[in-house]
Tab-separated table of C-alpha atoms and ligand atoms in Angstrom:
chain	number	residue	atom	x	y	z
A	133	MET	CA	-21.863	12.540	1.798
A	134	GLU	CA	-19.336	15.198	2.691
A	135	LYS	CA	-15.830	14.020	3.436
A	136	ARG	CA	-12.602	15.749	4.186
A	137	ILE	CA	-9.444	14.186	2.771
A	138	ALA	CA	-5.938	15.216	3.798
A	139	VAL	CA	-3.673	15.016	0.763
A	140	LEU	CA	0.038	14.450	1.364
A	141	ALA	CA	1.552	14.113	-2.099
A	142	GLY	CA	5.180	14.130	-0.916
A	143	ASP	CA	8.165	13.667	-3.184
A	144	GLY	CA	9.213	12.410	-6.609
A	145	ILE	CA	6.265	11.039	-8.559
A	146	GLY	CA	3.998	11.470	-5.496
A	147	PRO	CA	2.361	14.715	-6.747
A	148	GLU	CA	1.730	13.314	-10.264
A	149	VAL	CA	0.079	10.105	-9.151
A	150	VAL	CA	-1.907	11.792	-6.385
A	151	LYS	CA	-3.240	14.284	-8.928
A	152	GLN	CA	-4.726	11.397	-10.936
A	153	ALA	CA	-6.304	9.864	-7.846
A	154	ILE	CA	-7.900	13.217	-7.036
A	155	LYS	CA	-9.304	13.440	-10.571
A	156	VAL	CA	-10.822	10.024	-10.003
A	157	LEU	CA	-12.202	10.992	-6.581
A	158	ASN	CA	-13.741	14.094	-8.132
A	159	ALA	CA	-15.351	11.958	-10.822
A	160	VAL	CA	-16.767	9.710	-8.084
A	161	ALA	CA	-18.039	12.756	-6.181
A	162	HIS	CA	-19.736	14.077	-9.302
A	163	ARG	CA	-21.291	10.774	-10.311
A	164	PHE	CA	-22.472	9.696	-6.849
A	165	ASP	CA	-23.287	13.116	-5.492
A	166	HIS	CA	-20.693	13.456	-2.759
A	167	THR	CA	-18.559	16.401	-1.730
A	168	PHE	CA	-14.889	15.809	-1.076
A	169	THR	CA	-12.768	18.621	0.269
A	170	TYR	CA	-9.006	18.304	0.124
A	171	ASP	CA	-6.614	19.603	2.684
A	172	ILE	CA	-3.177	19.752	1.062
A	173	ALA	CA	-0.269	19.274	3.473
A	174	LEU	CA	3.491	18.882	3.324
A	175	VAL	CA	5.511	15.756	4.067
A	176	GLY	CA	8.931	14.341	3.157
A	177	ALA	CA	11.786	16.061	1.344
A	178	VAL	CA	9.517	18.880	0.082
A	179	ALA	CA	8.518	19.552	3.678
A	180	ILE	CA	12.191	19.621	4.749
A	181	ASP	CA	12.937	22.081	1.940
A	182	GLU	CA	10.102	24.377	2.961
A	183	THR	CA	10.069	24.069	6.729
A	184	GLY	CA	13.132	22.079	7.825
A	185	ASP	CA	10.813	19.378	9.191
A	186	PRO	CA	9.742	16.222	7.263
A	187	LEU	CA	6.419	16.239	9.126
A	188	PRO	CA	5.340	19.723	10.211
A	189	ASP	CA	2.779	19.885	13.045
A	190	GLU	CA	0.186	21.368	10.682
A	191	THR	CA	0.374	18.195	8.598
A	192	ILE	CA	-0.350	15.947	11.594
A	193	GLU	CA	-3.206	18.270	12.525
A	194	ALA	CA	-4.644	18.167	8.982
A	195	CYS	CA	-4.542	14.342	9.103
A	196	ARG	CA	-6.203	14.204	12.513
A	197	LEU	CA	-9.028	16.452	11.335
A	198	ALA	CA	-9.581	14.532	8.107
A	199	ASP	CA	-11.838	11.536	7.432
A	200	ALA	CA	-8.963	9.870	5.554
A	201	VAL	CA	-5.459	10.601	4.321
A	202	LEU	CA	-4.307	10.142	0.738
A	203	PHE	CA	-0.535	9.813	0.592
A	204	GLY	CA	1.772	9.849	-2.444
A	205	ALA	CA	5.402	8.898	-1.840
A	206	ILE	CA	8.454	10.140	-0.025
A	207	GLY	CA	12.179	9.936	-0.495
A	208	ASP	CA	14.847	11.882	-2.293
A	209	PRO	CA	18.212	10.559	-3.529
A	210	LYS	CA	20.055	13.508	-1.989
A	211	TYR	CA	19.404	11.937	1.441
A	212	ASP	CA	19.930	8.285	0.428
A	213	ASN	CA	23.634	8.690	-0.126
A	214	ASP	CA	24.240	10.784	2.942
A	215	PRO	CA	24.374	8.435	5.956
A	216	ASN	CA	25.051	11.394	8.237
A	217	ALA	CA	21.972	13.415	7.288
A	218	LYS	CA	20.256	14.538	10.496
A	219	VAL	CA	16.794	14.828	8.984
A	220	ARG	CA	15.406	12.458	6.378
A	221	PRO	CA	12.170	12.448	4.410
A	222	GLU	CA	11.342	8.911	5.647
A	223	GLN	CA	11.217	10.177	9.229
A	224	GLY	CA	8.107	12.096	8.177
A	225	LEU	CA	6.231	8.962	7.172
A	226	LEU	CA	7.396	6.965	10.197
A	227	LYS	CA	6.390	9.739	12.595
A	228	LEU	CA	3.042	10.079	10.851
A	229	ARG	CA	2.375	6.330	11.208
A	230	LYS	CA	3.241	6.542	14.883
A	231	SER	CA	1.284	9.765	15.509
A	232	LEU	CA	-1.877	8.384	13.923
A	233	GLY	CA	-1.399	4.951	15.538
A	234	LEU	CA	-1.446	3.250	12.114
A	235	PHE	CA	-0.412	-0.173	13.358
A	236	ALA	CA	-1.689	-2.284	10.462
A	237	ASN	CA	-0.575	-1.934	6.888
A	238	ILE	CA	-2.758	-3.888	4.486
A	239	ARG	CA	-1.282	-4.650	1.082
A	240	PRO	CA	-3.474	-6.684	-1.272
A	241	VAL	CA	-1.843	-8.408	-4.248
A	242	GLU	CA	-4.310	-9.236	-6.990
A	243	LEU	CA	-3.539	-10.193	-10.540
A	244	PHE	CA	-5.007	-8.501	-13.572
A	245	ASP	CA	-5.603	-11.362	-16.012
A	246	SER	CA	-4.701	-9.201	-18.978
A	247	LEU	CA	-1.291	-8.464	-17.446
A	248	ILE	CA	-0.250	-12.001	-16.538
A	249	SER	CA	2.280	-12.064	-19.367
A	250	ARG	CA	3.887	-8.896	-17.934
A	251	SER	CA	4.923	-10.715	-14.790
A	252	PRO	CA	8.530	-11.893	-14.738
A	253	LEU	CA	7.207	-15.152	-13.272
A	254	LYS	CA	5.769	-18.047	-15.259
A	255	GLU	CA	2.038	-17.907	-15.834
A	256	ASP	CA	1.271	-21.315	-14.371
A	257	ARG	CA	2.981	-20.306	-11.116
A	258	ILE	CA	1.090	-17.089	-10.625
A	259	ALA	CA	-2.364	-17.836	-12.062
A	260	GLY	CA	-4.995	-17.381	-9.370
A	261	THR	CA	-2.794	-15.336	-7.031
A	262	ASP	CA	-4.917	-13.353	-4.604
A	263	LEU	CA	-3.172	-12.601	-1.351
A	264	VAL	CA	-2.957	-9.809	1.159
A	265	VAL	CA	-0.071	-8.853	3.406
A	266	TYR	CA	-0.882	-7.644	6.924
A	267	ARG	CA	2.276	-5.848	7.954
A	268	GLU	CA	2.703	-4.537	11.508
A	269	LEU	CA	3.590	-0.870	11.057
A	270	THR	CA	4.410	0.897	14.303
A	271	GLY	CA	6.705	-1.505	16.130
A	272	GLY	CA	9.746	-3.712	15.720
A	273	ILE	CA	13.162	-2.685	14.540
A	274	TYR	CA	11.825	0.437	12.808
A	275	PHE	CA	10.895	2.021	16.113
A	276	GLY	CA	13.261	0.458	18.674
A	277	ASP	CA	16.190	2.318	20.200
A	278	LYS	CA	18.919	2.972	17.705
A	279	GLY	CA	22.307	4.511	17.999
A	280	ARG	CA	26.062	4.453	17.669
A	281	SER	CA	28.906	3.912	20.048
A	282	LYS	CA	31.030	6.944	21.016
A	283	ASP	CA	33.702	6.068	18.466
A	284	ARG	CA	30.848	5.577	15.926
A	285	LYS	CA	32.325	2.226	14.953
A	286	SER	CA	29.411	0.154	16.165
A	287	ALA	CA	25.683	0.666	15.798
A	288	TYR	CA	22.474	-0.928	16.997
A	289	ASP	CA	18.767	-1.059	16.137
A	290	HIS	CA	16.657	-2.763	18.763
A	291	CYS	CA	13.683	-4.862	17.793
A	292	ASN	CA	10.878	-4.916	20.393
A	293	TYR	CA	7.357	-6.281	20.360
A	294	ASN	CA	4.793	-6.915	23.053
A	295	THR	CA	1.776	-9.216	22.917
A	296	GLU	CA	-0.670	-6.354	22.684
A	297	GLU	CA	1.002	-4.994	19.557
A	298	ILE	CA	0.958	-8.456	18.013
A	299	LEU	CA	-2.608	-9.267	18.992
A	300	ARG	CA	-4.264	-6.124	17.629
A	301	ILE	CA	-2.996	-6.674	14.085
A	302	ALA	CA	-3.256	-10.470	14.308
A	303	LYS	CA	-6.971	-10.243	15.097
A	304	MET	CA	-7.486	-8.091	12.009
A	305	ALA	CA	-5.553	-10.580	9.915
A	306	PHE	CA	-7.522	-13.589	11.222
A	307	GLU	CA	-10.782	-11.770	10.560
A	308	ALA	CA	-9.653	-10.927	7.040
A	309	ALA	CA	-8.762	-14.584	6.464
A	310	GLY	CA	-12.252	-15.517	7.658
A	311	ARG	CA	-13.772	-13.309	4.938
A	312	ARG	CA	-11.348	-14.651	2.342
A	313	LYS	CA	-9.806	-18.090	1.691
A	314	LYS	CA	-9.502	-18.967	5.381
A	315	LYS	CA	-5.767	-19.356	5.490
A	316	LEU	CA	-3.227	-17.335	7.441
A	317	THR	CA	0.550	-17.556	7.108
A	318	LEU	CA	2.691	-16.115	9.864
A	319	VAL	CA	6.085	-15.058	8.542
A	320	ASP	CA	8.773	-14.817	11.211
A	321	LYS	CA	12.302	-15.896	12.115
A	322	ALA	CA	11.398	-17.862	15.219
A	323	ASN	CA	14.422	-20.130	14.845
A	324	VAL	CA	16.641	-17.145	15.668
A	325	LEU	CA	14.769	-14.131	17.057
A	326	GLU	CA	13.098	-13.844	20.442
A	327	THR	CA	10.564	-11.314	19.092
A	328	SER	CA	9.617	-13.859	16.434
A	329	ARG	CA	9.112	-16.520	19.115
A	330	LEU	CA	6.736	-14.131	20.869
A	331	TRP	CA	4.866	-13.623	17.581
A	332	ARG	CA	4.604	-17.371	17.020
A	333	GLU	CA	3.494	-18.125	20.569
A	334	THR	CA	0.873	-15.341	20.427
A	335	ILE	CA	-0.500	-16.533	17.089
A	336	GLN	CA	-0.615	-20.163	18.246
A	337	ASP	CA	-2.773	-19.097	21.196
A	338	LEU	CA	-4.961	-16.790	19.157
A	339	ALA	CA	-5.498	-19.429	16.458
A	340	LYS	CA	-7.526	-21.453	18.980
A	341	HIS	CA	-10.245	-18.802	18.694
A	342	TYR	CA	-10.371	-19.155	14.920
A	343	PRO	CA	-10.775	-22.917	14.390
A	344	ASP	CA	-11.931	-22.504	10.786
A	345	ILE	CA	-8.709	-20.739	9.742
A	346	GLU	CA	-5.797	-22.857	8.573
A	347	VAL	CA	-2.598	-21.426	10.060
A	348	GLU	CA	0.798	-21.927	8.470
A	349	TYR	CA	4.146	-20.778	9.922
A	350	LEU	CA	7.058	-19.881	7.666
A	351	PHE	CA	10.509	-18.557	8.405
A	352	VAL	CA	11.065	-15.352	6.480
A	353	ASP	CA	13.890	-16.717	4.326
A	354	ASN	CA	11.731	-19.627	3.249
A	355	ALA	CA	8.728	-17.324	2.780
A	356	ALA	CA	10.791	-15.120	0.452
A	357	MET	CA	11.246	-18.183	-1.735
A	358	GLN	CA	7.701	-19.532	-1.442
A	359	VAL	CA	5.953	-16.300	-2.439
A	360	ILE	CA	7.762	-16.538	-5.755
A	361	GLN	CA	7.495	-20.319	-6.164
A	362	ARG	CA	3.819	-20.680	-5.262
A	363	PRO	CA	2.211	-17.271	-4.749
A	364	ASN	CA	-1.259	-18.652	-5.449
A	365	GLN	CA	-1.075	-20.822	-2.310
A	366	PHE	CA	-1.202	-17.802	0.000
A	367	ASP	CA	-4.197	-15.983	1.384
A	368	VAL	CA	-3.364	-13.693	4.335
A	369	ILE	CA	0.306	-13.186	5.180
A	370	LEU	CA	0.792	-11.749	8.664
A	371	THR	CA	4.172	-10.418	9.637
A	372	GLU	CA	6.172	-7.867	11.585
A	373	ASN	CA	7.286	-4.490	10.314
A	374	MET	CA	10.562	-5.120	8.534
A	375	PHE	CA	9.735	-8.563	7.142
A	376	GLY	CA	6.496	-7.050	5.839
A	377	ASP	CA	8.346	-4.211	4.154
A	378	ILE	CA	10.533	-6.683	2.296
A	379	ILE	CA	7.972	-9.398	1.514
A	380	SER	CA	5.412	-6.908	0.213
A	381	ASP	CA	7.844	-5.374	-2.287
A	382	GLU	CA	8.672	-8.910	-3.354
A	383	THR	CA	5.034	-9.919	-3.831
A	384	SER	CA	4.435	-6.806	-5.922
A	385	VAL	CA	6.664	-8.268	-8.619
A	386	ILE	CA	4.149	-11.053	-9.165
A	387	THR	CA	1.611	-8.659	-10.689
A	388	GLY	CA	4.008	-7.250	-13.272
A	389	SER	CA	4.532	-3.814	-11.761
A	390	ILE	CA	4.851	-2.323	-8.312
A	391	GLY	CA	2.934	0.573	-9.861
A	392	LEU	CA	-0.309	-1.390	-9.512
A	393	LEU	CA	-0.419	-2.043	-5.797
A	394	PRO	CA	-2.358	0.017	-3.276
A	395	SER	CA	-2.252	-0.090	0.485
A	396	ALA	CA	-4.197	0.976	3.531
A	397	SER	CA	-2.688	1.814	6.896
A	398	VAL	CA	-5.230	1.601	9.667
A	399	GLY	CA	-5.229	1.824	13.427
A	400	GLU	CA	-6.315	4.184	16.145
A	401	GLN	CA	-7.053	7.386	14.249
A	402	THR	CA	-7.562	8.523	10.675
A	403	SER	CA	-6.570	5.832	8.155
A	404	LEU	CA	-4.012	6.502	5.471
A	405	PHE	CA	-3.963	5.213	1.895
A	406	GLU	CA	-0.890	5.071	-0.263
A	407	PRO	CA	0.622	3.208	-3.188
A	408	ILE	CA	3.254	0.733	-2.030
A	409	HIS	CA	5.821	2.086	-4.475
A	410	GLY	CA	8.340	4.750	-3.573
A	411	SER	CA	9.047	8.212	-4.968
A	412	TYR	CA	10.741	6.897	-8.176
A	413	PRO	CA	12.792	10.113	-8.547
A	414	GLN	CA	14.082	9.170	-12.009
A	415	ALA	CA	10.545	9.492	-13.353
A	416	ALA	CA	9.487	12.594	-11.416
A	417	GLY	CA	7.957	15.314	-13.557
A	418	LYS	CA	7.990	13.149	-16.705
A	419	ASP	CA	4.341	12.122	-16.588
A	420	ILE	CA	5.276	8.460	-17.136
A	421	ALA	CA	4.569	6.996	-13.684
A	422	ASN	CA	1.783	4.473	-13.257
A	423	PRO	CA	-1.056	6.129	-11.303
A	424	VAL	CA	-3.031	2.892	-10.843
A	425	ALA	CA	-1.598	2.042	-7.401
A	426	THR	CA	-2.667	5.463	-6.101
A	427	ILE	CA	-6.047	5.300	-7.831
A	428	LEU	CA	-6.643	1.875	-6.257
A	429	SER	CA	-5.505	3.328	-2.918
A	430	ALA	CA	-8.252	5.919	-3.375
A	431	ALA	CA	-10.680	3.007	-3.860
A	432	MET	CA	-9.514	1.522	-0.537
A	433	LEU	CA	-10.003	4.971	0.992
A	434	LEU	CA	-13.621	4.993	-0.195
A	435	ASP	CA	-14.139	1.506	1.265
A	436	SER	CA	-12.998	2.895	4.613
A	437	LEU	CA	-15.680	5.599	4.303
A	438	GLU	CA	-18.203	2.828	3.561
A	439	MET	CA	-18.615	3.987	-0.019
A	440	PHE	CA	-18.420	0.425	-1.263
A	441	LYS	CA	-20.135	0.787	-4.622
A	442	GLU	CA	-18.048	3.855	-5.411
A	443	ALA	CA	-14.868	1.913	-4.586
A	444	GLU	CA	-16.013	-1.018	-6.695
A	445	GLU	CA	-16.741	1.327	-9.582
A	446	ILE	CA	-13.128	2.564	-9.500
A	447	ARG	CA	-11.800	-1.002	-9.443
A	448	SER	CA	-14.053	-2.093	-12.252
A	449	VAL	CA	-13.102	0.829	-14.517
A	450	VAL	CA	-9.395	0.343	-13.726
A	451	ARG	CA	-9.724	-3.335	-14.664
A	452	LYS	CA	-11.438	-2.489	-17.962
A	453	VAL	CA	-8.941	0.199	-18.887
A	454	ILE	CA	-6.048	-2.168	-18.211
A	455	GLU	CA	-7.758	-4.900	-20.239
A	456	LYS	CA	-7.976	-2.410	-23.092
A	457	GLY	CA	-4.198	-2.022	-22.940
A	458	LEU	CA	-4.279	1.577	-21.758
A	459	VAL	CA	-1.184	1.279	-19.573
A	460	THR	CA	1.900	3.336	-18.760
A	461	PRO	CA	5.391	2.278	-19.956
A	462	ASP	CA	6.205	0.247	-16.796
A	463	LEU	CA	3.690	-2.302	-18.093
A	464	ASN	CA	4.409	-1.899	-21.762
A	465	PRO	CA	7.728	-0.427	-22.869
A	466	ASP	CA	6.161	0.505	-26.243
A	467	SER	CA	3.410	2.504	-24.587
A	468	HIS	CA	3.256	6.268	-24.919
A	469	VAL	CA	0.298	6.531	-22.587
A	470	SER	CA	1.051	9.057	-19.879
A	471	CYS	CA	0.235	9.073	-16.196
A	472	SER	CA	-2.236	11.918	-16.656
A	473	LYS	CA	-3.927	10.221	-19.610
A	474	VAL	CA	-4.620	7.128	-17.552
A	475	GLY	CA	-6.129	9.417	-14.898
A	476	ASP	CA	-8.179	11.322	-17.503
A	477	VAL	CA	-9.659	8.212	-19.107
A	478	ILE	CA	-10.471	6.499	-15.804
A	479	SER	CA	-12.171	9.594	-14.434
A	480	LEU	CA	-14.082	10.216	-17.642
A	481	LEU	CA	-15.377	6.642	-17.660
A	482	ILE	CA	-16.415	6.847	-14.011
A	483	GLU	CA	-18.144	10.163	-14.440
A	484	SER	CA	-20.069	8.922	-17.439
A	485	ASP	CA	-21.927	6.150	-15.614
A	486	ILE	CA	-21.453	3.354	-18.114
A	487	SER	CA	-24.048	0.691	-17.540
A	488	ASP	CA	-23.484	-1.574	-20.525
A	489	GLU	CA	-20.584	-2.934	-22.484
A	490	THR	CA	-21.440	-1.157	-25.744
A	491	SER	CA	-21.504	2.289	-24.190
A	492	PHE	CA	-18.227	1.497	-22.467
A	493	GLU	CA	-16.681	0.555	-25.806
A	494	ASN	CA	-18.038	3.706	-27.447
A	495	LEU	CA	-16.925	6.002	-24.694
A	496	PHE	CA	-13.539	4.357	-24.413
A	497	GLU	CA	-12.924	4.647	-28.156
A	498	GLY	CA	-14.323	8.187	-28.025
A	499	SER	CA	-11.942	9.131	-25.234
A	500	LEU	CA	-8.903	7.931	-27.161
A	501	PRO	CA	-8.493	11.168	-29.146
A	502	LEU	CA	-8.066	12.803	-25.762
A	503	ILE	CA	-5.033	10.619	-25.238
B	812	IPM	C1	7.120	1.422	2.689
B	812	IPM	C2	8.401	2.206	2.550
B	812	IPM	C3	8.734	2.836	3.881
B	812	IPM	C4	8.975	1.711	4.883
B	812	IPM	C5	9.924	3.818	3.851
B	812	IPM	C6	9.731	4.902	2.825
B	812	IPM	C7	10.186	4.412	5.221
B	812	IPM	O1	9.412	1.389	2.072
B	812	IPM	O2	6.090	2.032	3.028
B	812	IPM	O3	7.132	0.214	2.458
B	812	IPM	O4	10.082	1.167	4.943
B	812	IPM	O5	8.042	1.381	5.599
B	813	MG	MG1	8.795	-0.549	1.535
């Protein structure tokens, strides 16, 4: 198959981790006889530096024309500490989500058995965790009216939702639950917020059409506690934009590193795939970042192109490489394995079409001198 992928590496470690994912995609293309063409486009602080705009029109156009978008990370500390900055890198990502109608952000949290001891949580609490967060991505407080009073001494951010916005992601989440463990947890703050009451009411009605799905309702403060206390009790977590932003960072801790978690943003146009971590500016250019979240995002990208066996091949090689202890320092402080080495070994193993355990062992050992 021939596919066109828009590549928006962005800021900080974005370019380094995206480079590894592209190596892996090229290995997939080689092994499975596909052609991927990459359309490189600017977003975030690098785009502001070059064009003054965190999301130039050409970037939106490149995404619209592509079969999928691979995204790295955005954010730069020089904007974080300047509350008066008129343009910010994050505006690029938010505008892109809105422009492509990416209303559902899907963030799976799966454990790697060999990394259980790396989690800050106790093993017996986290064993068996396999959940996915469905975060609404183009509504709520992120996109409501915001502003300041004339004297600039008061500020507001409005939170709006309508039933249509809730229903379109909720249906996806119910369907996902149907394919999984048949449980859906709505996270809201319905004891306080009117938007949350609309979410709850809408989900209660919709649940009638999915009688085989168990539906649980949790207030967000309680949910923040429960995902740490009993993460393995969750299946699909459905929530609005800001609660989803917070809860999904929290759930990432369960696995041992936020550097492991991929995501897909889907909706009306081209889908976008990105690691859930940020631009980690302290690590930029050092070749120490964990590329696995981006590589697994590339696997989700292939799923969206219906290249299921190719996606599974990436996941299976990633799993094996992690089991072998080939991990970046975020997962093992004594490790000297670099970001690019992880990318090299994973792509080599994919390209080599390993069908049995012995050849895997041989090739893996053989690839170590490359490290
Ligand atoms: C995320 C990020 C973004 C968000 C930022 C960079 C705007 O934290 O994708 O989770 O808040 O949505
Ligand atoms: Mg976030």
